[in-house]
N, CA, C and O atoms as a DFTB+ gen file, in Angstrom:
704 C
 N C O
     1  1      76.148     138.576     107.688
     2  2      75.831     138.231     108.733
     3  2      76.929     136.851     109.191
     4  3      77.360     136.033     108.379
     5  1      77.116     136.853     110.127
     6  2      77.712     136.210     111.756
     7  2      77.511     135.032     112.229
     8  3      76.299     134.822     112.197
     9  1      78.204     133.951     112.749
    10  2      77.972     133.466     112.319
    11  2      77.385     133.542     114.624
    12  3      76.447     133.183     115.336
    13  1      78.673     134.214     114.757
    14  2      77.684     134.755     116.723
    15  2      76.034     135.516     116.177
    16  3      75.431     135.702     117.234
    17  1      75.454     135.826     115.415
    18  2      74.970     136.751     115.271
    19  2      73.425     136.052     114.857
    20  3      72.346     136.526     114.500
    21  1      74.023     134.469     115.151
    22  2      72.984     133.405     114.875
    23  2      72.277     132.771     115.969
    24  3      72.843     131.991     116.735
    25  1      71.335     133.014     116.041
    26  2      70.749     132.375     116.590
    27  2      70.387     130.667     116.335
    28  3      70.039     130.399     115.185
    29  1      70.446     129.511     117.323
    30  2      70.461     128.261     117.133
    31  2      68.609     127.977     117.068
    32  3      67.931     128.979     117.292
    33  1      68.044     126.983     116.846
    34  2      66.348     126.477     117.094
    35  2      66.335     126.318     118.629
    36  3      67.296     125.983     119.321
    37  1      64.672     126.711     119.187
    38  2      65.570     125.932     120.351
    39  2      64.848     124.908     120.416
    40  3      65.219     124.217     121.365
    41  1      63.803     124.366     119.750
    42  2      63.720     122.905     119.809
    43  2      64.617     121.404     120.147
    44  3      64.373     120.260     120.529
    45  1      66.369     122.644     119.532
    46  2      67.275     121.594     118.984
    47  2      68.804     121.951     120.232
    48  3      69.437     123.003     120.319
    49  1      69.008     120.649     121.038
    50  2      70.335     121.319     121.428
    51  2      70.991     121.973     120.680
    52  3      70.849     121.930     119.458
    53  1      71.976     122.824     121.391
    54  2      73.021     123.482     121.253
    55  2      74.247     122.501     121.445
    56  3      74.500     121.758     122.393
    57  1      75.124     122.780     119.939
    58  2      76.326     121.557     120.937
    59  2      77.275     122.632     120.761
    60  3      77.210     123.573     119.969
    61  1      78.394     122.288     121.832
    62  2      79.619     122.849     122.409
    63  2      80.106     123.542     121.478
    64  3      80.008     124.725     121.152
    65  1      81.156     121.826     120.718
    66  2      82.465     122.209     119.664
    67  2      81.910     121.829     118.626
    68  3      80.997     121.005     118.585
    69  1      82.539     122.543     117.443
    70  2      81.835     122.309     116.423
    71  2      83.124     122.267     115.640
    72  3      84.129     122.930     115.894
    73  1      82.883     120.930     114.117
    74  2      84.369     121.349     113.518
    75  2      83.634     121.621     112.071
    76  3      82.423     121.416     111.981
    77  1      84.025     121.863     111.486
    78  2      83.788     122.342     109.876
    79  2      84.117     120.436     109.002
    80  3      84.782     119.494     109.434
    81  1      83.348     120.563     107.781
    82  2      83.336     119.474     106.960
    83  2      84.636     119.648     106.636
    84  3      85.264     118.744     107.188
    85  1      85.493     120.480     105.908
    86  2      86.654     120.435     105.262
    87  2      87.772     119.277     105.590
    88  3      88.119     118.204     105.098
    89  1      88.074     119.967     106.514
    90  2      88.736     118.355     107.455
    91  2      88.593     117.004     107.020
    92  3      89.455     116.147     106.828
    93  1      87.168     116.957     106.879
    94  2      87.250     114.802     106.496
    95  2      87.116     114.535     105.370
    96  3      87.171     113.345     105.061
    97  1      86.884     115.578     104.307
    98  2      87.631     116.078     102.931
    99  2      89.133     115.691     102.738
   100  3      89.623     114.906     101.925
   101  1      89.538     116.205     103.390
   102  2      90.733     116.020     103.366
   103  2      91.640     114.776     104.037
   104  3      92.841     114.684     103.783
   105  1      91.112     114.051     104.709
   106  2      91.466     113.202     105.830
   107  2      91.009     111.935     104.678
   108  3      91.477     110.797     104.709
   109  1      90.028     112.416     103.711
   110  2      89.128     111.659     102.623
   111  2      90.080     111.001     101.731
   112  3      90.218     109.790     101.563
   113  1      91.008     112.396     100.931
   114  2      92.290     112.608      99.681
   115  2      93.550     112.120     100.198
   116  3      94.517     111.933      99.460
   117  1      93.574     111.815     102.004
   118  2      95.056     111.904     102.531
   119  2      95.154     110.181     102.607
   120  3      96.137     109.464     102.417
   121  1      93.815     109.828     102.944
   122  2      93.727     108.134     102.970
   123  2      93.818     107.753     101.493
   124  3      94.632     106.877     101.200
   125  1      93.416     108.055     100.968
   126  2      93.282     107.742      99.737
   127  2      94.402     107.761      98.440
   128  3      94.527     107.029      97.458
   129  1      95.240     109.098      98.981
   130  2      96.501     108.867      97.997
   131  2      97.517     108.144      98.921
   132  3      98.503     107.568      98.461
   133  1      97.159     108.216     100.579
   134  2      98.251     106.885     101.027
   135  2      97.838     105.542     100.723
   136  3      98.722     104.689     100.799
   137  1      96.982     105.268     100.480
   138  2      96.592     103.396     100.071
   139  2      97.193     103.444      98.499
   140  3      97.663     102.404      98.040
   141  1      97.169     104.712      97.653
   142  2      97.388     104.275      96.322
   143  2      98.975     104.438      96.416
   144  3      99.507     103.834      95.484
   145  1     100.093     105.207      97.441
   146  2     101.670     105.018      97.492
   147  2     101.533     103.626      98.486
   148  3     102.737     103.369      98.456
   149  1     101.008     102.623      99.276
   150  2     101.057     101.415      99.508
   151  2     101.234     100.551      99.331
   152  3     102.056      99.770      99.808
   153  1      99.884     100.376      97.961
   154  2      99.281      99.075      97.363
   155  2     100.351      99.254      96.236
   156  3     100.522     100.309      95.625
   157  1     101.168      97.902      96.001
   158  2     102.025      97.885      95.112
   159  2     101.263      97.328      93.915
   160  3     100.502      96.401      94.194
   161  1     101.298      97.597      93.006
   162  2      99.687      97.675      91.570
   163  2     101.117      97.817      90.285
   164  3     102.303      98.135      90.386
   165  1     100.160      97.363      89.040
   166  2     100.696      97.508      87.809
   167  2     100.956      98.853      87.438
   168  3     100.058      99.694      87.469
   169  1     102.319      99.169      87.027
   170  2     102.006     100.389      85.860
   171  2     101.659     101.341      85.614
   172  3     101.741     101.387      84.387
   173  1     101.222     102.389      86.020
   174  2      99.869     103.469      85.135
   175  2      98.986     103.645      86.131
   176  3      98.390     104.721      86.098
   177  1      98.748     102.973      86.931
   178  2      97.663     102.626      87.936
   179  2      97.816     103.937      89.400
   180  3      97.032     104.476      90.181
   181  1      98.909     103.964      89.202
   182  2      99.263     105.153      90.385
   183  2      98.522     106.447      90.418
   184  3      97.904     107.089      91.267
   185  1      98.932     106.620      88.722
   186  2      98.324     108.244      88.868
   187  2      96.720     108.371      88.749
   188  3      96.183     109.386      89.192
   189  1      96.007     107.425      88.197
   190  2      95.165     107.394      88.152
   191  2      94.346     106.854      89.524
   192  3      93.140     107.057      89.669
   193  1      95.091     106.210      90.412
   194  2      94.453     106.215      92.149
   195  2      94.588     107.082      92.737
   196  3      93.739     107.326      93.595
   197  1      96.045     108.222      92.513
   198  2      95.720     109.337      93.229
   199  2      95.178     110.257      92.964
   200  3      95.006     111.070      93.872
   201  1      94.544     110.634      91.316
   202  2      93.740     111.142      90.531
   203  2      92.153     110.913      91.116
   204  3      91.274     111.700      91.469
   205  1      92.198     110.168      91.074
   206  2      90.810     109.590      91.917
   207  2      90.387     109.876      93.119
   208  3      89.207     110.006      93.444
   209  1      91.435     109.994      93.886
   210  2      91.405     110.532      95.382
   211  2      91.139     111.662      95.576
   212  3      90.403     112.112      96.454
   213  1      91.642     112.150      94.874
   214  2      91.735     113.754      95.090
   215  2      90.070     114.010      94.357
   216  3      89.242     114.708      94.943
   217  1      89.836     113.484      93.318
   218  2      88.482     114.007      93.169
   219  2      87.104     113.672      94.198
   220  3      86.011     114.219      94.347
   221  1      87.876     112.308      94.897
   222  2      86.441     111.894      95.741
   223  2      86.842     112.993      96.877
   224  3      85.847     113.582      97.299
   225  1      87.886     113.342      97.380
   226  2      87.575     114.271      97.880
   227  2      86.967     115.765      97.463
   228  3      86.408     116.306      98.417
   229  1      86.962     116.406      96.446
   230  2      86.688     117.646      95.999
   231  2      84.760     116.748      95.980
   232  3      84.022     117.013      96.929
   233  1      84.364     116.017      95.118
   234  2      83.093     115.833      95.339
   235  2      82.280     114.464      94.944
   236  3      81.549     113.987      94.076
   237  1      82.929     114.167      96.208
   238  2      81.894     113.052      97.140
   239  2      80.972     112.723      96.344
   240  3      81.010     111.583      95.882
   241  1      79.671     113.810      95.885
   242  2      78.583     112.957      94.886
   243  2      78.591     112.419      93.865
   244  3      77.540     112.036      93.352
   245  1      79.503     112.285      93.426
   246  2      80.280     111.117      92.358
   247  2      80.374     109.461      92.299
   248  3      80.238     108.641      91.390
   249  1      80.769     109.346      94.172
   250  2      80.850     107.748      93.902
   251  2      82.437     108.155      93.561
   252  3      82.757     106.986      93.344
   253  1      83.359     108.696      93.399
   254  2      84.654     108.380      92.828
   255  2      85.407     107.219      94.126
   256  3      86.263     106.347      93.979
   257  1      84.542     107.744      95.564
   258  2      85.417     106.960      96.747
   259  2      85.243     105.631      96.841
   260  3      85.845     104.942      97.665
   261  1      84.341     105.149      95.939
   262  2      83.846     103.540      95.410
   263  2      84.548     103.342      94.558
   264  3      85.106     102.247      94.629
   265  1      84.890     104.180      93.398
   266  2      85.973     103.892      92.784
   267  2      86.937     103.844      92.569
   268  3      87.298     103.720      91.399
   269  1      87.816     103.918      93.591
   270  2      88.834     104.333      94.223
   271  2      88.766     102.783      94.587
   272  3      89.695     102.115      94.134
   273  1      87.364     101.805      95.681
   274  2      88.244     100.998      96.482
   275  2      88.044      99.688      95.502
   276  3      88.204      98.514      95.836
   277  1      87.722     100.098      94.433
   278  2      86.917      99.283      93.186
   279  2      88.406      98.847      92.860
   280  3      88.982      97.770      93.011
   281  1      88.858     100.175      92.318
   282  2      90.795     100.207      91.931
   283  2      91.201      99.705      92.192
   284  3      91.726      98.842      91.489
   285  1      91.347      99.801      93.623
   286  2      92.626      99.589      94.736
   287  2      92.226      97.771      94.548
   288  3      92.813      97.066      93.728
   289  1      91.172      97.271      95.447
   290  2      90.969      96.091      95.519
   291  2      91.170      95.126      94.076
   292  3      91.734      94.040      94.216
   293  1      90.735      95.513      92.794
   294  2      91.149      94.526      91.337
   295  2      92.387      94.703      91.436
   296  3      93.095      93.710      91.602
   297  1      92.941      95.928      91.366
   298  2      94.710      96.021      91.250
   299  2      95.882      94.976      91.902
   300  3      96.989      94.636      91.484
   301  1      94.955      94.557      93.377
   302  2      95.255      93.519      93.733
   303  2      94.995      92.026      93.585
   304  3      95.378      91.200      94.415
   305  1      94.248      91.699      92.357
   306  2      94.495      89.834      91.981
   307  2      95.389      89.367      91.652
   308  3      95.809      88.243      91.924
   309  1      96.173      90.779      90.506
   310  2      96.950      89.948      90.000
   311  2      98.635      89.547      91.166
   312  3      99.567      88.805      90.854
   313  1      98.477      90.318      92.406
   314  2      98.955      89.592      93.201
   315  2      99.390      88.680      93.565
   316  3      98.421      87.923      93.598
   317  1     100.703      87.834      94.089
   318  2     101.011      86.773      94.369
   319  2     100.228      86.861      96.525
   320  3     100.207      87.584      97.521
   321  1      99.710      85.365      95.928
   322  2      98.853      85.812      97.276
   323  2      99.188      85.061      98.945
   324  3      98.959      83.931      99.377
   325  1     100.001      86.627      99.752
   326  2     100.847      86.303     101.220
   327  2     100.191      86.899     101.800
   328  3      99.137      87.498     101.586
   329  1     100.990      86.716     102.823
   330  2     101.053      87.925     104.599
   331  2     101.736      88.913     104.284
   332  3     102.933      88.684     104.456
   333  1     101.464      90.202     103.789
   334  2     102.053      91.287     104.458
   335  2     101.202      91.888     104.263
   336  3     100.086      91.747     103.763
   337  1     102.340      93.374     105.124
   338  2     101.967      94.025     105.863
   339  2     100.643      95.266     104.891
   340  3      99.716      95.892     105.405
   341  1     101.062      95.232     103.432
   342  2     100.691      95.605     102.924
   343  2      98.940      95.921     102.023
   344  3      98.194      96.780     101.554
   345  1      99.146      94.302     102.316
   346  2      97.349      93.428     102.496
   347  2      96.715      94.103     103.811
   348  3      95.655      94.704     103.634
   349  1      97.131      94.077     104.825
   350  2      96.357      94.514     106.163
   351  2      95.753      95.959     106.153
   352  3      94.775      96.647     106.444
   353  1      97.283      95.938     105.501
   354  2      96.712      98.335     105.747
   355  2      95.616      98.731     104.326
   356  3      94.970      99.777     104.265
   357  1      95.600      97.740     103.354
   358  2      94.896      97.473     102.525
   359  2      93.267      96.929     102.782
   360  3      92.276      97.326     102.169
   361  1      93.298      96.231     103.524
   362  2      92.373      96.380     104.095
   363  2      91.964      96.980     104.561
   364  3      91.011      97.579     104.063
   365  1      92.410      97.255     105.896
   366  2      91.631      97.991     106.750
   367  2      91.222      99.250     105.697
   368  3      90.075      99.540     105.358
   369  1      92.767     100.080     105.167
   370  2      91.986     101.037     104.593
   371  2      90.818     101.131     103.758
   372  3      90.126     102.132     103.939
   373  1      90.355     100.096     102.661
   374  2      89.520      99.993     101.974
   375  2      88.439     100.623     102.704
   376  3      87.719     101.464     102.167
   377  1      88.247     100.138     104.279
   378  2      86.772     100.090     104.948
   379  2      87.008     101.741     105.328
   380  3      86.040     102.479     105.512
   381  1      88.129     102.125     105.403
   382  2      88.307     103.717     105.985
   383  2      87.779     104.252     104.656
   384  3      86.750     104.891     104.873
   385  1      87.956     104.239     103.941
   386  2      87.484     104.827     102.612
   387  2      85.962     104.719     102.237
   388  3      85.208     105.629     101.893
   389  1      85.765     103.723     102.349
   390  2      83.819     103.354     102.958
   391  2      83.571     104.230     103.501
   392  3      82.895     105.088     102.934
   393  1      84.047     104.440     104.990
   394  2      83.712     104.754     105.686
   395  2      83.796     106.595     105.755
   396  3      82.946     107.300     106.298
   397  1      84.885     107.025     105.144
   398  2      84.962     108.336     104.920
   399  2      84.416     109.047     103.760
   400  3      84.357     110.273     103.668
   401  1      83.977     108.109     102.783
   402  2      83.157     108.260     101.851
   403  2      82.022     108.682     101.964
   404  3      81.570     109.558     101.227
   405  1      81.267     108.038     103.064
   406  2      79.846     107.691     103.556
   407  2      79.879     109.713     104.665
   408  3      79.175     110.722     104.613
   409  1      80.814     109.392     105.278
   410  2      80.396     110.569     105.218
   411  2      81.057     111.898     104.826
   412  3      81.078     112.891     105.553
   413  1      81.777     111.780     103.183
   414  2      81.890     113.140     103.011
   415  2      80.030     113.208     102.112
   416  3      79.991     114.320     101.585
   417  1      79.394     112.855     101.978
   418  2      78.017     112.656     101.086
   419  2      77.099     113.450     102.145
   420  3      76.327     114.392     101.968
   421  1      77.502     112.645     103.461
   422  2      76.378     113.125     103.864
   423  2      76.695     114.933     104.728
   424  3      75.800     115.680     105.124
   425  1      77.785     115.128     104.782
   426  2      78.398     116.200     105.352
   427  2      79.029     117.597     104.022
   428  3      79.938     117.168     103.312
   429  1      78.778     118.462     103.849
   430  2      79.377     119.738     102.970
   431  2      80.148     119.557     103.171
   432  3      80.693     118.826     103.997
   433  1      80.686     120.742     101.824
   434  2      82.195     121.137     102.168
   435  2      82.163     122.376     103.555
   436  3      82.811     122.222     104.590
   437  1      81.430     123.349     103.323
   438  2      80.606     124.305     104.034
   439  2      80.320     124.079     105.820
   440  3      80.385     124.920     106.716
   441  1      79.995     122.633     105.888
   442  2      79.073     122.594     107.043
   443  2      79.689     122.504     108.288
   444  3      80.911     122.542     108.425
   445  1      78.875     122.384     109.223
   446  2      79.609     122.141     110.638
   447  2      78.876     120.968     111.545
   448  3      77.652     120.839     111.580
   449  1      79.961     119.988     112.397
   450  2      79.401     118.826     112.979
   451  2      79.840     118.887     113.526
   452  3      80.974     119.347     113.396
   453  1      78.908     118.107     115.677
   454  2      79.423     117.812     116.474
   455  2      80.244     116.700     116.454
   456  3      79.953     115.824     115.640
   457  1      81.286     116.527     117.230
   458  2      82.597     115.470     117.037
   459  2      81.447     114.313     117.120
   460  3      81.214     113.591     116.151
   461  1      80.778     114.202     118.310
   462  2      79.695     113.379     118.268
   463  2      78.881     112.196     117.056
   464  3      78.446     111.046     117.117
   465  1      79.015     113.391     115.878
   466  2      78.844     111.981     115.199
   467  2      80.037     111.339     114.470
   468  3      79.679     110.280     113.953
   469  1      80.929     111.531     114.320
   470  2      82.033     110.654     114.272
   471  2      82.490     109.455     114.587
   472  3      83.179     108.636     113.978
   473  1      81.611     109.499     116.462
   474  2      82.199     107.915     116.994
   475  2      81.123     107.011     116.735
   476  3      81.496     105.947     117.228
   477  1      79.784     106.823     116.138
   478  2      79.531     105.531     115.726
   479  2      80.254     104.859     114.917
   480  3      80.837     103.777     114.987
   481  1      80.068     106.101     113.691
   482  2      81.105     105.302     112.301
   483  2      82.530     104.556     113.069
   484  3      82.670     103.334     113.106
   485  1      83.309     105.318     113.528
   486  2      84.711     105.054     113.926
   487  2      84.650     103.829     114.720
   488  3      85.541     102.991     114.583
   489  1      83.569     103.619     115.633
   490  2      83.414     102.577     117.060
   491  2      83.012     101.405     116.105
   492  3      83.578     100.335     116.327
   493  1      81.865     101.466     114.787
   494  2      81.964     100.286     113.824
   495  2      82.814     100.240     113.416
   496  3      83.019      99.027     113.443
   497  1      84.048     100.885     112.751
   498  2      85.030     100.652     111.916
   499  2      86.108     100.019     112.745
   500  3      86.880      99.247     112.177
   501  1      86.226     100.229     113.863
   502  2      86.839      99.135     114.673
   503  2      86.643      98.185     114.970
   504  3      87.531      97.412     114.607
   505  1      85.505      97.527     115.754
   506  2      84.856      96.591     115.505
   507  2      84.674      95.618     114.545
   508  3      84.984      94.427     114.584
   509  1      84.235      96.142     113.837
   510  2      84.130      95.046     112.681
   511  2      85.800      94.793     111.645
   512  3      86.009      93.914     110.809
   513  1      86.756      95.912     112.109
   514  2      88.663      95.461     111.759
   515  2      88.801      94.470     112.174
   516  3      88.952      93.456     111.492
   517  1      88.781      94.521     113.552
   518  2      89.579      93.739     114.520
   519  2      89.065      92.181     114.186
   520  3      90.107      91.528     114.241
   521  1      87.880      91.193     113.841
   522  2      87.322      90.009     113.936
   523  2      87.830      89.949     112.478
   524  3      88.358      88.866     112.226
   525  1      87.806      90.993     111.257
   526  2      88.425      91.054     109.808
   527  2      89.663      90.978     109.864
   528  3      90.156      90.205     109.042
   529  1      90.702      91.761     110.871
   530  2      92.156      91.667     110.116
   531  2      92.709      90.247     110.774
   532  3      93.753      89.718     110.393
   533  1      91.734      89.628     111.968
   534  2      92.328      88.414     112.866
   535  2      91.903      87.459     111.884
   536  3      92.894      86.821     111.526
   537  1      90.808      87.057     111.257
   538  2      90.687      86.151     110.305
   539  2      91.426      86.065     108.881
   540  3      91.818      85.098     108.227
   541  1      91.473      87.734     108.606
   542  2      92.930      87.823     107.210
   543  2      94.269      87.489     106.770
   544  3      94.813      87.260     105.689
   545  1      94.869      87.585     108.933
   546  2      95.615      86.216     109.425
   547  2      95.648      85.291     109.196
   548  3      96.655      84.822     108.665
   549  1      94.363      84.407     109.529
   550  2      94.222      82.777     109.584
   551  2      94.352      82.522     108.724
   552  3      95.203      81.688     108.414
   553  1      93.544      83.131     107.851
   554  2      92.891      82.332     106.090
   555  2      94.677      82.470     105.537
   556  3      95.369      81.465     105.373
   557  1      95.080      83.576     105.363
   558  2      96.631      83.615     104.897
   559  2      97.318      82.567     105.237
   560  3      97.681      81.610     104.552
   561  1      97.489      82.829     106.452
   562  2      98.576      81.893     107.251
   563  2      98.582      80.795     106.376
   564  3      99.439      80.461     105.557
   565  1      96.690      79.889     106.881
   566  2      96.319      78.822     106.409
   567  2      96.756      78.112     105.291
   568  3      97.431      77.112     105.047
   569  1      95.837      79.397     104.412
   570  2      95.132      78.742     103.175
   571  2      96.415      79.445     102.026
   572  3      96.529      78.663     101.081
   573  1      96.816      79.960     101.961
   574  2      98.201      81.204     101.000
   575  2      99.129      79.776     100.576
   576  3      99.167      78.593     100.915
   577  1      99.339      80.049     100.291
   578  2     100.593      78.650      99.216
   579  2     101.712      79.295      99.706
   580  3     101.900      80.453     100.081
   581  1     102.666      77.976      99.603
   582  2     104.343      79.110     100.285
   583  2     104.842      79.302      98.887
   584  3     104.327      79.518      97.791
   585  1     106.453      79.080      99.520
   586  2     107.216      79.785      98.375
   587  2     107.807      77.904      97.465
   588  3     108.653      77.730      96.589
   589  1     106.976      76.935      98.133
   590  2     107.155      76.037      96.996
   591  2     105.856      75.678      96.350
   592  3     105.723      74.847      95.452
   593  1     104.855      76.435      96.935
   594  2     103.419      76.401      96.003
   595  2     102.345      75.754      96.993
   596  3     101.134      75.871      96.812
   597  1     102.960      75.008      98.136
   598  2     102.067      73.654      98.770
   599  2     101.655      74.732      99.755
   600  3     102.429      75.471     100.364
   601  1      99.737      74.714      99.864
   602  2      98.491      75.107     100.957
   603  2      98.893      74.123     101.952
   604  3      98.984      72.916     101.728
   605  1      99.205      74.877     103.408
   606  2      99.936      74.072     104.736
   607  2      98.488      73.505     104.922
   608  3      98.446      72.333     105.294
   609  1      97.541      74.014     104.766
   610  2      95.781      73.281     104.606
   611  2      95.131      73.838     103.509
   612  3      94.985      74.983     103.081
   613  1      94.710      72.507     103.101
   614  2      94.095      72.707     101.741
   615  2      92.524      73.169     102.021
   616  3      91.979      72.883     103.087
   617  1      91.661      74.106     100.691
   618  2      90.265      74.095     101.281
   619  2      89.922      73.301     101.922
   620  3      89.627      73.539     103.093
   621  1      89.799      71.553     101.173
   622  2      88.725      70.495     102.146
   623  2      88.815      70.747     103.373
   624  3      87.805      70.908     104.058
   625  1      90.302      70.844     103.970
   626  2      90.298      70.955     105.831
   627  2      89.654      71.830     105.978
   628  3      88.724      71.620     106.756
   629  1      89.722      73.060     105.455
   630  2      89.453      74.628     106.374
   631  2      87.879      74.603     105.924
   632  3      87.164      75.574     106.174
   633  1      87.287      73.255     105.138
   634  2      86.151      73.312     105.256
   635  2      85.394      72.325     105.952
   636  3      84.173      72.349     106.101
   637  1      86.226      71.409     106.392
   638  2      85.563      70.289     107.505
   639  2      85.874      71.130     108.682
   640  3      84.790      71.318     109.235
   641  1      86.764      71.703     109.312
   642  2      87.055      72.513     110.286
   643  2      85.602      73.824     110.447
   644  3      85.001      74.209     111.450
   645  1      85.478      74.149     109.202
   646  2      84.161      75.236     109.141
   647  2      82.562      74.692     109.384
   648  3      81.511      75.196     109.780
   649  1      83.092      73.144     108.832
   650  2      81.437      72.273     108.889
   651  2      81.465      72.074     110.574
   652  3      80.483      72.069     111.316
   653  1      82.651      71.939     110.887
   654  2      82.499      70.872     112.948
   655  2      82.392      72.211     113.172
   656  3      81.163      72.277     113.213
   657  1      82.846      73.565     113.386
   658  2      82.633      74.576     114.011
   659  2      81.237      75.324     114.034
   660  3      80.757      75.814     115.056
   661  1      80.576      75.356     112.643
   662  2      78.508      75.264     112.988
   663  2      78.240      74.378     113.135
   664  3      77.103      74.692     113.488
   665  1      78.236      72.817     113.240
   666  2      77.333      71.757     113.943
   667  2      77.743      72.239     115.365
   668  3      76.726      72.422     116.035
   669  1      78.686      72.461     115.935
   670  2      79.383      73.323     116.936
   671  2      77.979      74.370     117.474
   672  3      77.519      74.342     118.615
   673  1      77.680      74.895     116.805
   674  2      76.915      75.794     117.057
   675  2      75.917      75.843     116.772
   676  3      75.358      76.888     117.106
   677  1      75.153      74.920     116.087
   678  2      73.908      74.512     116.045
   679  2      73.699      73.907     117.325
   680  3      72.775      74.409     117.966
   681  1      74.400      72.829     117.942
   682  2      74.134      72.333     118.857
   683  2      74.458      73.427     120.197
   684  3      73.972      73.092     121.278
   685  1      74.863      74.075     120.168
   686  2      74.860      75.192     121.000
   687  2      73.724      75.659     121.322
   688  3      73.210      75.653     122.441
   689  1      73.178      76.206     120.040
   690  2      71.833      76.979     120.145
   691  2      70.413      76.202     120.560
   692  3      69.311      76.673     120.844
   693  1      70.765      75.171     120.502
   694  2      69.581      74.117     120.732
   695  2      69.487      73.733     122.044
   696  3      68.409      73.340     122.488
   697  1      70.483      73.795     122.730
   698  2      70.516      73.239     123.874
   699  2      69.799      74.705     125.162
   700  3      69.213      74.584     126.238
   701  1      70.278      76.135     124.257
   702  2      69.789      77.327     125.030
   703  2      68.528      77.624     124.989
   704  3      68.102      78.596     125.613
């Protein structure tokens, strides 16, 4: 049976363009391997994270994409807290791994999908990453200890600013 001989159901609209599910799996593997290489971690975890990346792309039903997210996130706990491009790439990359892993669960490797399926998750990804990246930069600039070991702003001062901001929001919310 050829794809051209299959007639689409009459109750569903026909998609003009279709892409296979395989490229999604390839992107999941490439992003996972790329993050594994970019992230600075203790020795021995590179091979494990690359293997998890490839296994998550091949068999997403075993939820190995999320195991990779946990491994890469936990490996950062031993690092010195500072604002680096690797941290910002890791922050966006872990979120992208989550989105790609969810899509890989829904789209089998041999499936065909309309490109419009990917628009909403990618728009949400960008909408979440813009404020998250900005907040990460602000938090690390003000709260991460410097070379001398002191923080520019203490947690107490940061909490005080947050309390004032929440109070202002409550006052604004009460007026409307």
